Amino acid sequence: MRIGIVLYPTFGGSGVLATELGKALASEGHEVHFISYNQPARLDFFSPGIFYHEVSIPQYPLFEYAPYETALAGKMVDIVKSAHLQLLHVHYAIPHASAALMAKAILALEGIRIPVITTLHGTDITLVGREASYEPVVSWSINQSDVVTAVSKSLKRDTYSHFHVNRDIEVVPNFIDFDRFSKKPKDHFKKAISPNGEKVLIHTSNFRKVKRVGDVLQVFRKVLDKMPARLLLIGDGPERSNIESLCRDLQTCDQVSFLGKQEAIEEILSIGDLFLLPSQTESFGLAALEAMACEVPVISSNAGGLPEVNIEGETGFLADVGDVDQMAEKALYLLQNEDKLKQFRAHALAQAQRFDLNSVLGQYVTLYEKALAE
Ligand code: GMT
């Protein structure tokens, strides 16, 4: 198949997922054309069968806000025609779905049929998409897409409850590539981070408010009150300076390392004992899945799709959003009990294996075939 993938090029979950999906499709022999405003973060190599098309947005003095959606739709029209694409798979509804539908309508006038598959990822539904000025366009583009997928049952439910949607939504979960994400022997690194065998807690995110990174620090403070430990914070974003200042207020700075954006996350996860994800909302929680694939149990909130990924009392524990006491109590329960920790590590890996890339890839391909057949 010749597939166009429209995505955000940043380190965010939807962009990472879309890039990995495209790479996997290409390795199965499909021709994949990525369309975005920048080179996607994990697409920095050459591979036959993978193409990247940059959307450039012409500037004009009249524009206070450059019309990205128009430029994106125009680019899609161009690439569908020149590369003879058979379908467009857009990741994150805003503005990718409506731009794809605009391209589809333009192409229809020329007798070209191009199905649009829209994957809803999370904040496009639970947060920003609900804004009154976006909602009608998001509802319309979900209803008009040929196939719509959501990354969890929870996100599917949220879509029906927040939007005027009257069509089927398929649940296709996030996936993990075990060729990359598995526990690596990194003893030298562990020794450098925790020379006296301190337990290592890890959090990864884009440091937006929705991730509640402050809760990560609060939980860590409570753990530190009972035992020596280290906290590794991976990622960067708007809340970073607030978190640094909270780190000073809580007197945890000597035990916390801000690692910034990291490419080889699996190597860092390999030295982890516990992963913290206390998000306000989380449609799936790809970061938790990546940790579990590296045999790291998870303490998370019970928001959104997290209970579908992190199984209470098996792969980790869940608590209400903001309940840092409960999260710290459960963290200590595991960190102070070697046998339990070992058992939870094994369960975390087994649960991650249910989201193996190879099985989820097949689900997308089946949906592509269905869209092409209609
Ligand atoms: O929250 C992020 O890290 C970014 C966001 C995105 O769309 O780029 O991630 C969302 O999509 C991921 C991939 O499907 C999910 O695993 C995340 O749970 C989801 N984030 C939220 O719902 C907050």
Coordinates of N, CA, C and O in Angstrom, one line a residue, residues 250-311:
L250 N 11.3 21.5 48.2 CA 11.1 20.2 48.9 C 12.5 19.6 49.4 O 12.5 18.5 49.9
Q251 N 13.5 20.3 49.1 CA 14.9 19.9 49.4 C 15.2 18.5 48.9 O 15.6 17.6 49.6
T252 N 14.9 18.3 47.6 CA 15.1 17.0 46.9 C 16.2 17.1 45.8 O 16.5 16.2 45.2
C253 N 16.7 18.4 45.6 CA 17.6 18.6 44.5 C 18.8 17.7 44.4 O 19.2 17.2 43.3
D254 N 19.4 17.3 45.5 CA 20.6 16.4 45.4 C 20.2 15.0 45.0 O 21.1 14.3 44.5
Q255 N 19.0 14.7 45.1 CA 18.6 13.3 44.7 C 17.8 13.3 43.4 O 17.4 12.2 43.0
V256 N 17.6 14.4 42.8 CA 16.8 14.5 41.5 C 17.7 14.9 40.4 O 18.5 15.8 40.5
S257 N 17.6 14.2 39.2 CA 18.4 14.6 38.0 C 17.4 14.9 36.9 O 16.6 14.1 36.6
F258 N 17.6 16.1 36.4 CA 16.8 16.5 35.2 C 17.6 16.1 34.0 O 18.6 16.7 33.7
L259 N 17.1 15.1 33.3 CA 17.9 14.6 32.1 C 17.6 15.3 30.8 O 18.2 15.1 29.8
G260 N 16.5 16.1 30.8 CA 16.0 16.7 29.5 C 15.5 15.7 28.5 O 15.3 14.5 28.9
K261 N 15.4 16.1 27.3 CA 14.9 15.2 26.2 C 16.0 14.2 25.9 O 17.1 14.5 25.7
Q262 N 15.6 12.9 25.9 CA 16.5 11.8 25.7 C 16.1 10.9 24.6 O 14.9 10.6 24.5
E263 N 17.0 10.5 23.7 CA 16.6 9.6 22.6 C 16.5 8.2 23.1 O 15.6 7.5 22.9
A264 N 17.6 7.7 23.8 CA 17.7 6.3 24.2 C 17.0 6.1 25.6 O 17.6 5.7 26.6
I265 N 15.7 6.3 25.6 CA 14.9 6.2 26.9 C 15.0 4.8 27.4 O 15.1 4.6 28.7
E266 N 15.1 3.8 26.6 CA 15.1 2.4 27.0 C 16.3 2.1 27.9 O 16.2 1.3 28.8
E267 N 17.4 2.8 27.6 CA 18.6 2.6 28.4 C 18.5 3.1 29.8 O 18.9 2.6 30.8
I268 N 17.8 4.3 29.9 CA 17.6 4.9 31.2 C 16.5 4.0 32.0 O 16.7 3.7 33.2
L269 N 15.4 3.6 31.3 CA 14.4 2.8 32.0 C 15.0 1.5 32.5 O 14.5 1.0 33.5
S270 N 16.0 1.0 31.8 CA 16.6 -0.2 32.2 C 17.2 -0.2 33.6 O 17.4 -1.3 34.2
I271 N 17.5 1.0 34.2 CA 18.0 1.0 35.5 C 16.9 1.4 36.6 O 17.2 1.6 37.7
G272 N 15.7 1.5 36.1 CA 14.6 1.9 37.0 C 14.0 0.8 37.9 O 14.0 -0.3 37.5
D273 N 13.6 1.2 39.0 CA 12.9 0.3 39.9 C 11.4 0.6 39.9 O 10.6 -0.3 40.2
L274 N 11.0 1.9 39.6 CA 9.6 2.2 39.6 C 9.4 3.4 38.7 O 10.3 4.3 38.6
F275 N 8.3 3.4 38.0 CA 7.9 4.5 37.1 C 6.7 5.3 37.6 O 5.7 4.6 38.1
L276 N 6.8 6.6 37.6 CA 5.7 7.4 38.2 C 4.9 8.1 37.1 O 5.6 8.8 36.3
L277 N 3.6 8.0 37.0 CA 2.8 8.7 36.0 C 1.5 9.2 36.6 O 0.5 8.5 36.5
P278 N 1.5 10.3 37.4 CA 0.3 10.7 38.1 C -0.6 11.7 37.3 O -1.3 12.5 37.9
S279 N -0.7 11.5 36.0 CA -1.4 12.5 35.1 C -2.8 12.8 35.5 O -3.5 12.0 36.0
Q280 N -3.2 14.0 35.2 CA -4.6 14.5 35.3 C -5.5 13.8 34.4 O -6.6 13.3 34.7
T281 N -5.1 13.7 33.1 CA -5.8 12.8 32.1 C -4.7 12.1 31.3 O -3.6 12.7 31.1
E282 N -5.0 10.9 30.8 CA -4.0 10.2 30.1 C -4.8 9.2 29.3 O -5.4 8.2 29.8
S283 N -4.9 9.3 28.0 CA -5.8 8.5 27.2 C -5.3 7.0 27.2 O -6.1 6.1 27.2
F284 N -4.0 6.9 27.2 CA -3.4 5.5 27.2 C -2.2 5.5 28.2 O -2.2 4.7 29.1
G285 N -1.2 6.3 27.9 CA 0.0 6.3 28.8 C 1.1 5.5 28.1 O 1.6 4.6 28.7
L286 N 1.5 5.9 26.9 CA 2.6 5.2 26.2 C 3.9 5.2 27.1 O 4.6 4.2 27.1
A287 N 4.1 6.2 27.9 CA 5.3 6.3 28.7 C 5.3 5.1 29.7 O 6.4 4.5 30.0
A288 N 4.2 4.8 30.2 CA 4.1 3.7 31.2 C 4.3 2.4 30.5 O 5.0 1.5 31.0
L289 N 3.8 2.2 29.3 CA 4.0 1.0 28.5 C 5.5 0.8 28.2 O 6.0 -0.3 28.4
E290 N 6.2 1.9 27.9 CA 7.6 1.8 27.6 C 8.4 1.3 28.9 O 9.3 0.5 28.8
A291 N 8.0 1.9 30.0 CA 8.6 1.5 31.3 C 8.4 0.0 31.5 O 9.3 -0.8 31.9
M292 N 7.1 -0.4 31.4 CA 6.8 -1.8 31.6 C 7.5 -2.8 30.7 O 7.9 -3.9 31.2
A293 N 7.7 -2.4 29.5 CA 8.5 -3.3 28.6 C 9.9 -3.4 29.0 O 10.6 -4.4 28.7
C294 N 10.4 -2.5 29.8 CA 11.7 -2.6 30.4 C 11.7 -3.1 31.8 O 12.6 -2.9 32.6
E295 N 10.6 -3.7 32.1 CA 10.4 -4.4 33.4 C 10.4 -3.5 34.6 O 10.8 -3.8 35.7
V296 N 9.8 -2.3 34.4 CA 9.7 -1.4 35.5 C 8.2 -1.2 35.9 O 7.4 -0.8 35.0
P297 N 7.8 -1.6 37.1 CA 6.4 -1.4 37.5 C 6.0 0.1 37.6 O 6.9 0.9 37.7
V298 N 4.7 0.3 37.6 CA 4.2 1.7 37.5 C 3.3 2.1 38.6 O 2.4 1.3 39.0
I299 N 3.5 3.3 39.2 CA 2.6 3.9 40.1 C 2.0 5.0 39.3 O 2.7 6.0 38.9
S300 N 0.7 5.0 39.1 CA 0.0 6.0 38.2 C -1.3 6.5 38.9 O -1.8 5.9 39.8
S301 N -1.8 7.5 38.3 CA -3.2 7.9 38.6 C -4.1 6.9 37.9 O -3.7 6.1 37.0
N302 N -5.4 7.0 38.2 CA -6.4 6.1 37.6 C -7.1 6.8 36.5 O -8.2 6.4 36.1
A303 N -6.5 7.9 35.9 CA -7.2 8.7 34.9 C -7.3 8.0 33.6 O -6.4 7.2 33.2
G304 N -8.3 8.2 32.8 CA -8.5 7.8 31.4 C -8.2 6.3 31.2 O -8.8 5.5 31.8
G305 N -7.3 6.1 30.3 CA -7.0 4.7 29.9 C -5.9 4.0 30.7 O -5.6 2.9 30.4
L306 N -5.4 4.7 31.7 CA -4.3 4.1 32.5 C -4.7 2.8 33.1 O -3.8 1.8 33.1
P307 N -5.9 2.6 33.6 CA -6.3 1.3 34.2 C -6.3 0.1 33.1 O -6.2 -1.0 33.5
E308 N -6.3 0.5 31.8 CA -6.3 -0.5 30.8 C -4.8 -1.0 30.5 O -4.6 -2.0 29.9
V309 N -3.9 -0.2 31.0 CA -2.5 -0.5 30.8 C -1.8 -1.0 32.1 O -1.1 -2.0 32.1
N310 N -2.0 -0.2 33.1 CA -1.4 -0.5 34.4 C -2.4 -1.3 35.3 O -3.4 -0.7 35.7
I311 N -2.1 -2.5 35.5 CA -3.1 -3.4 36.2 C -2.9 -3.3 37.7 O -1.8 -3.7 38.2

